[in-house]
Amino acid sequence: MDSAGNYVREEKLLDFTFRKDAYVPYTMFRCSIAADHQSFSDTAEIQLVINRHAVHHGLLDSITAETSGEGTILKITSKGFTSLLCQNQIEPGLKSGVSINSLMDGFYTLPYVTHENNSDTSNYIYVKKNSSMWDGVANLSYKLCGTYPYIRGTNCVRITPYPNPQVTSYTADQLISVGMTESGQNLVSNFHMADINGDFGTYDLQDDDVAARKIIRHKYFDLDMQFLQSPQDALVYRDKFCSRASVGKFCTYSGNNGEDLSDVVSFPGVTSKRISAVSIYGSQSGIFTRLDVYEDGFPHQ
């Protein structure tokens, strides 16, 4: 779609990849297309529709149109509109009595971005210099629910598990593959936070499981004003975030059945787990879907 709202529909995808992840605040889409149209100037929005279901709606990151004797090949990359939450800042300082509703609706109008309805104002956020709106959403999500926010649908921000999830079960003969992942690259063994006077020694946390893996990484940081009511939570939150997606299992099947983040899936080795990542990729060989479930510091019931 261009900035005037005119749609251009292209259906001859040569290849594409789509991904959404519980720890990435936007969907991601990349494709190559044998184009029927000739003009793609002023492109403002990109949509991916599979089986009449919109899975991506985002901003244009880049577009390249290359014409030869065989026609025009388009190459497009796009991030969902919720990526704007990472690119907008609000005035630094203490924001008391803030809710998800007021945080998402009270500062900027971001196109197509929606959110879970939550008016709980029992907590506050402290906006650091150069921090983004998404940082505020993540901090408030943890204080209210002990969770990390995620994107449901194309551009809906949620902080709690989806209440009416699609439930899918796959047997081994329905799958192309199953597998597991494990990563230690983000893990930290020891966290140290200064107190109100700038001195260290009061707030410390050691992750014994990480240290047992012979990963020794010490991180020091100033007093986190976001957690003044419970300073030790600043270390616990960082420990959980550093363990994000550290352990997971996945399955891959042919086609796409419309699963989304926080839907429930079962497959060999996994029973009724919330989906943490969805990857869809396609070419002339067909469309394939990979579903990941994570086991880390944040709840994925």
XYZ file of C-alpha atoms in Angstrom:
301
model
C 0.000 0.000 0.000
C 1.252 3.511 -0.780
C 0.847 6.581 1.439
C -2.443 7.448 -0.296
C -3.979 4.087 0.644
C -3.757 2.415 -2.768
C -3.157 -1.333 -2.664
C -0.810 -3.233 -4.952
C -1.398 -6.983 -4.803
C 1.422 -9.354 -5.752
C 0.945 -13.115 -5.603
C 4.010 -14.615 -7.329
C 6.267 -15.067 -4.319
C 9.531 -16.744 -5.261
C 10.552 -17.165 -1.645
C 9.763 -15.622 1.725
C 10.547 -15.851 5.419
C 8.382 -14.648 8.295
C 9.189 -14.778 11.983
C 7.738 -13.640 15.258
C 9.335 -14.301 18.617
C 8.136 -13.770 22.175
C 11.216 -11.614 22.863
C 11.135 -9.507 19.696
C 8.602 -6.636 19.775
C 7.623 -6.889 16.113
C 7.036 -9.385 13.329
C 9.654 -9.702 10.567
C 9.059 -10.422 6.876
C 11.383 -10.782 3.901
C 10.497 -11.907 0.373
C 11.368 -12.051 -3.317
C 8.546 -11.601 -5.829
C 8.162 -11.958 -9.602
C 6.284 -8.675 -9.936
C 3.328 -7.993 -12.226
C 3.358 -4.235 -11.569
C 5.996 -1.755 -12.666
C 5.811 1.072 -10.136
C 6.505 0.695 -6.408
C 7.324 4.251 -5.421
C 5.874 5.718 -2.225
C 5.368 2.265 -0.665
C 4.208 2.729 2.936
C 2.814 -0.606 4.168
C 3.564 -4.280 3.610
C 1.141 -7.121 4.324
C 1.576 -10.886 4.172
C -1.593 -12.941 3.917
C -1.553 -16.757 4.127
C -4.754 -18.744 3.667
C -6.727 -15.466 3.831
C -5.224 -14.764 7.250
C -3.044 -11.679 7.772
C 0.132 -12.707 9.569
C 2.207 -9.560 9.000
C 1.387 -5.865 8.617
C 4.343 -3.567 8.761
C 6.483 -0.681 7.672
C 8.724 -0.846 4.652
C 12.352 -1.334 5.647
C 13.642 -1.689 2.103
C 12.471 -2.480 -1.406
C 14.530 -3.256 -4.496
C 13.021 -3.660 -7.960
C 15.353 -5.145 -10.583
C 14.159 -5.491 -14.185
C 15.741 -7.708 -16.826
C 14.585 -9.539 -19.932
C 12.808 -12.038 -17.697
C 10.753 -9.407 -15.890
C 10.915 -7.536 -12.580
C 12.068 -9.098 -9.341
C 11.092 -7.357 -6.095
C 13.014 -7.852 -2.868
C 11.251 -6.544 0.245
C 12.065 -6.417 3.947
C 9.582 -5.216 6.542
C 9.052 -5.014 10.316
C 5.643 -4.882 11.989
C 4.252 -1.527 13.107
C 4.959 -2.361 16.748
C 8.640 -1.766 15.881
C 7.711 1.916 16.310
C 7.516 1.256 20.054
C 11.290 0.740 19.931
C 11.801 3.972 17.989
C 9.778 6.379 20.105
C 10.766 7.863 23.441
C 8.774 9.622 26.132
C 9.933 12.279 28.542
C 12.351 10.819 31.124
C 11.355 10.647 34.768
C 8.948 8.978 37.155
C 5.500 8.099 35.772
C 3.244 7.066 38.651
C -0.214 5.555 38.361
C 0.539 4.339 34.855
C -1.271 1.413 33.220
C -0.736 -0.462 29.984
C -3.718 1.441 28.593
C -2.371 4.873 29.522
C 1.168 4.025 28.436
C 0.076 2.775 25.032
C -2.639 5.381 24.389
C -1.494 8.477 26.259
C 1.593 9.570 24.339
C 1.540 8.821 20.603
C -0.888 7.403 18.078
C 0.994 4.608 16.328
C -0.670 3.240 13.167
C -2.350 -0.162 13.521
C -0.820 -0.807 16.964
C -3.302 -2.187 19.503
C -2.909 -3.684 22.951
C -4.408 -5.843 25.643
C -6.950 -3.963 27.750
C -5.361 -3.476 31.173
C -6.127 -0.412 33.293
C -4.245 -1.495 36.449
C -2.561 1.676 37.784
C -1.080 0.128 40.916
C 2.472 0.485 39.648
C 4.828 3.038 38.158
C 7.603 3.214 35.594
C 10.771 5.240 35.658
C 11.699 6.359 32.153
C 15.458 6.423 31.726
C 17.167 8.748 29.270
C 17.244 7.267 25.749
C 14.922 4.405 26.702
C 12.041 3.475 24.402
C 8.315 3.047 24.895
C 8.871 -0.698 24.619
C 11.232 -0.554 27.603
C 8.382 0.980 29.616
C 5.925 -1.686 28.462
C 8.390 -4.440 29.390
C 9.032 -2.959 32.832
C 5.326 -2.543 33.588
C 4.515 -6.022 32.269
C 7.018 -7.546 34.672
C 5.760 -5.538 37.651
C 2.110 -6.351 36.982
C 2.326 -9.971 35.848
C 5.914 -11.207 36.101
C 5.895 -11.577 32.318
C 7.647 -10.205 29.249
C 5.279 -8.612 26.676
C 4.758 -10.167 23.264
C 3.017 -9.476 19.960
C -0.202 -11.315 19.156
C -1.702 -11.152 15.679
C -0.046 -8.575 13.464
C 0.447 -5.684 15.920
C -1.295 -6.348 19.238
C 0.788 -5.974 22.422
C -0.110 -8.422 25.191
C 1.274 -8.972 28.689
C -0.752 -12.029 29.739
C -1.314 -15.419 28.068
C -3.988 -15.318 25.367
C -7.229 -16.463 27.060
C -8.673 -18.461 24.132
C -5.671 -20.070 22.460
C -5.773 -22.281 19.411
C -4.826 -25.788 20.571
C -2.932 -27.986 18.110
C -1.386 -31.421 18.445
C 1.009 -33.058 15.989
C 2.114 -36.665 15.793
C 5.499 -37.719 14.461
C 4.094 -38.730 11.068
C 2.565 -35.252 10.611
C 5.905 -33.522 11.093
C 8.993 -33.004 8.995
C 11.214 -32.780 12.067
C 11.441 -32.101 15.796
C 14.421 -30.645 17.600
C 15.836 -28.745 20.537
C 17.866 -25.570 21.020
C 20.139 -24.404 23.787
C 22.111 -21.163 23.986
C 24.483 -19.770 26.564
C 25.530 -16.612 24.753
C 23.320 -14.235 26.783
C 23.669 -15.923 30.177
C 25.217 -13.967 33.056
C 26.453 -15.579 36.265
C 26.629 -12.576 38.604
C 24.792 -9.254 38.847
C 25.869 -6.341 41.046
C 23.800 -3.173 41.539
C 24.904 -0.024 43.360
C 22.842 1.363 46.220
C 21.471 4.914 46.510
C 24.965 6.165 47.445
C 26.609 4.509 44.468
C 28.254 1.822 46.589
C 28.314 -1.862 45.679
C 27.868 -4.839 47.993
C 24.236 -4.497 49.044
C 22.474 -5.826 45.942
C 24.027 -8.937 44.424
C 22.693 -12.029 42.682
C 24.470 -15.178 41.529
C 22.794 -17.589 39.121
C 24.103 -20.934 40.336
C 22.821 -22.803 37.294
C 24.790 -20.532 34.982
C 27.939 -20.737 37.105
C 27.651 -24.542 37.128
C 27.984 -24.436 33.335
C 31.399 -22.751 33.781
C 29.976 -19.466 32.439
C 31.481 -16.694 34.549
C 30.201 -13.239 33.594
C 29.902 -10.379 36.096
C 27.768 -7.311 35.324
C 27.779 -4.071 37.354
C 25.173 -1.328 36.999
C 23.838 1.749 38.784
C 20.792 1.674 41.038
C 17.836 0.905 38.778
C 15.197 3.549 39.468
C 12.568 1.308 37.855
C 12.686 -1.009 40.879
C 12.967 1.380 43.840
C 10.088 -0.329 45.651
C 11.908 -3.652 45.469
C 15.554 -3.146 44.424
C 16.459 -6.841 44.379
C 13.889 -7.361 41.625
C 16.149 -5.345 39.316
C 18.679 -8.165 39.502
C 16.061 -10.922 39.240
C 14.566 -9.281 36.149
C 17.966 -9.013 34.467
C 18.722 -12.638 35.265
C 15.455 -13.752 33.689
C 15.984 -11.557 30.620
C 19.513 -12.851 30.097
C 18.167 -16.413 30.124
C 15.526 -15.661 27.482
C 15.129 -18.437 24.890
C 18.108 -20.248 26.411
C 16.392 -23.639 26.176
C 13.719 -24.647 23.710
C 12.115 -27.348 21.617
C 10.581 -27.062 18.158
C 8.722 -28.888 15.425
C 8.448 -28.264 11.681
C 5.578 -29.234 9.399
C 4.473 -28.675 5.819
C 1.885 -25.931 5.299
C 0.554 -23.452 7.821
C -2.288 -23.906 10.284
C -2.410 -20.356 11.622
C -0.694 -20.797 14.981
C 0.290 -17.641 16.848
C 2.302 -16.703 19.932
C 0.637 -17.963 23.134
C -1.359 -20.631 21.297
C -0.927 -24.140 22.705
C 0.895 -26.943 20.910
C 1.794 -30.560 21.570
C 4.275 -32.678 19.621
C 6.647 -35.535 20.473
C 8.541 -34.446 23.589
C 6.228 -31.476 24.287
C 2.775 -31.564 25.894
C 0.441 -28.545 25.890
C 2.998 -25.723 25.879
C 2.473 -22.111 24.858
C 4.116 -21.242 21.537
C 7.078 -18.867 21.927
C 8.085 -18.365 18.290
C 6.548 -18.918 14.860
C 8.604 -19.114 11.666
C 7.017 -19.511 8.243
C 9.075 -19.867 5.110
C 8.185 -20.714 1.561
C 9.450 -21.196 -1.973
C 8.472 -23.142 -5.055
C 8.835 -26.248 -2.868
C 5.888 -25.145 -0.708
C 5.193 -23.474 2.619
C 6.657 -24.749 5.882
C 6.078 -23.747 9.510
C 8.295 -24.085 12.561
C 6.884 -23.720 16.082
C 9.189 -23.134 19.063
C 8.468 -23.427 22.787
C 10.921 -21.914 25.258
C 11.915 -22.975 28.749
C 13.528 -20.005 30.502
C 13.052 -17.554 33.348
C 9.734 -16.090 32.204
C 6.471 -18.049 32.436
C 5.301 -19.848 29.278
C 2.350 -21.795 30.670
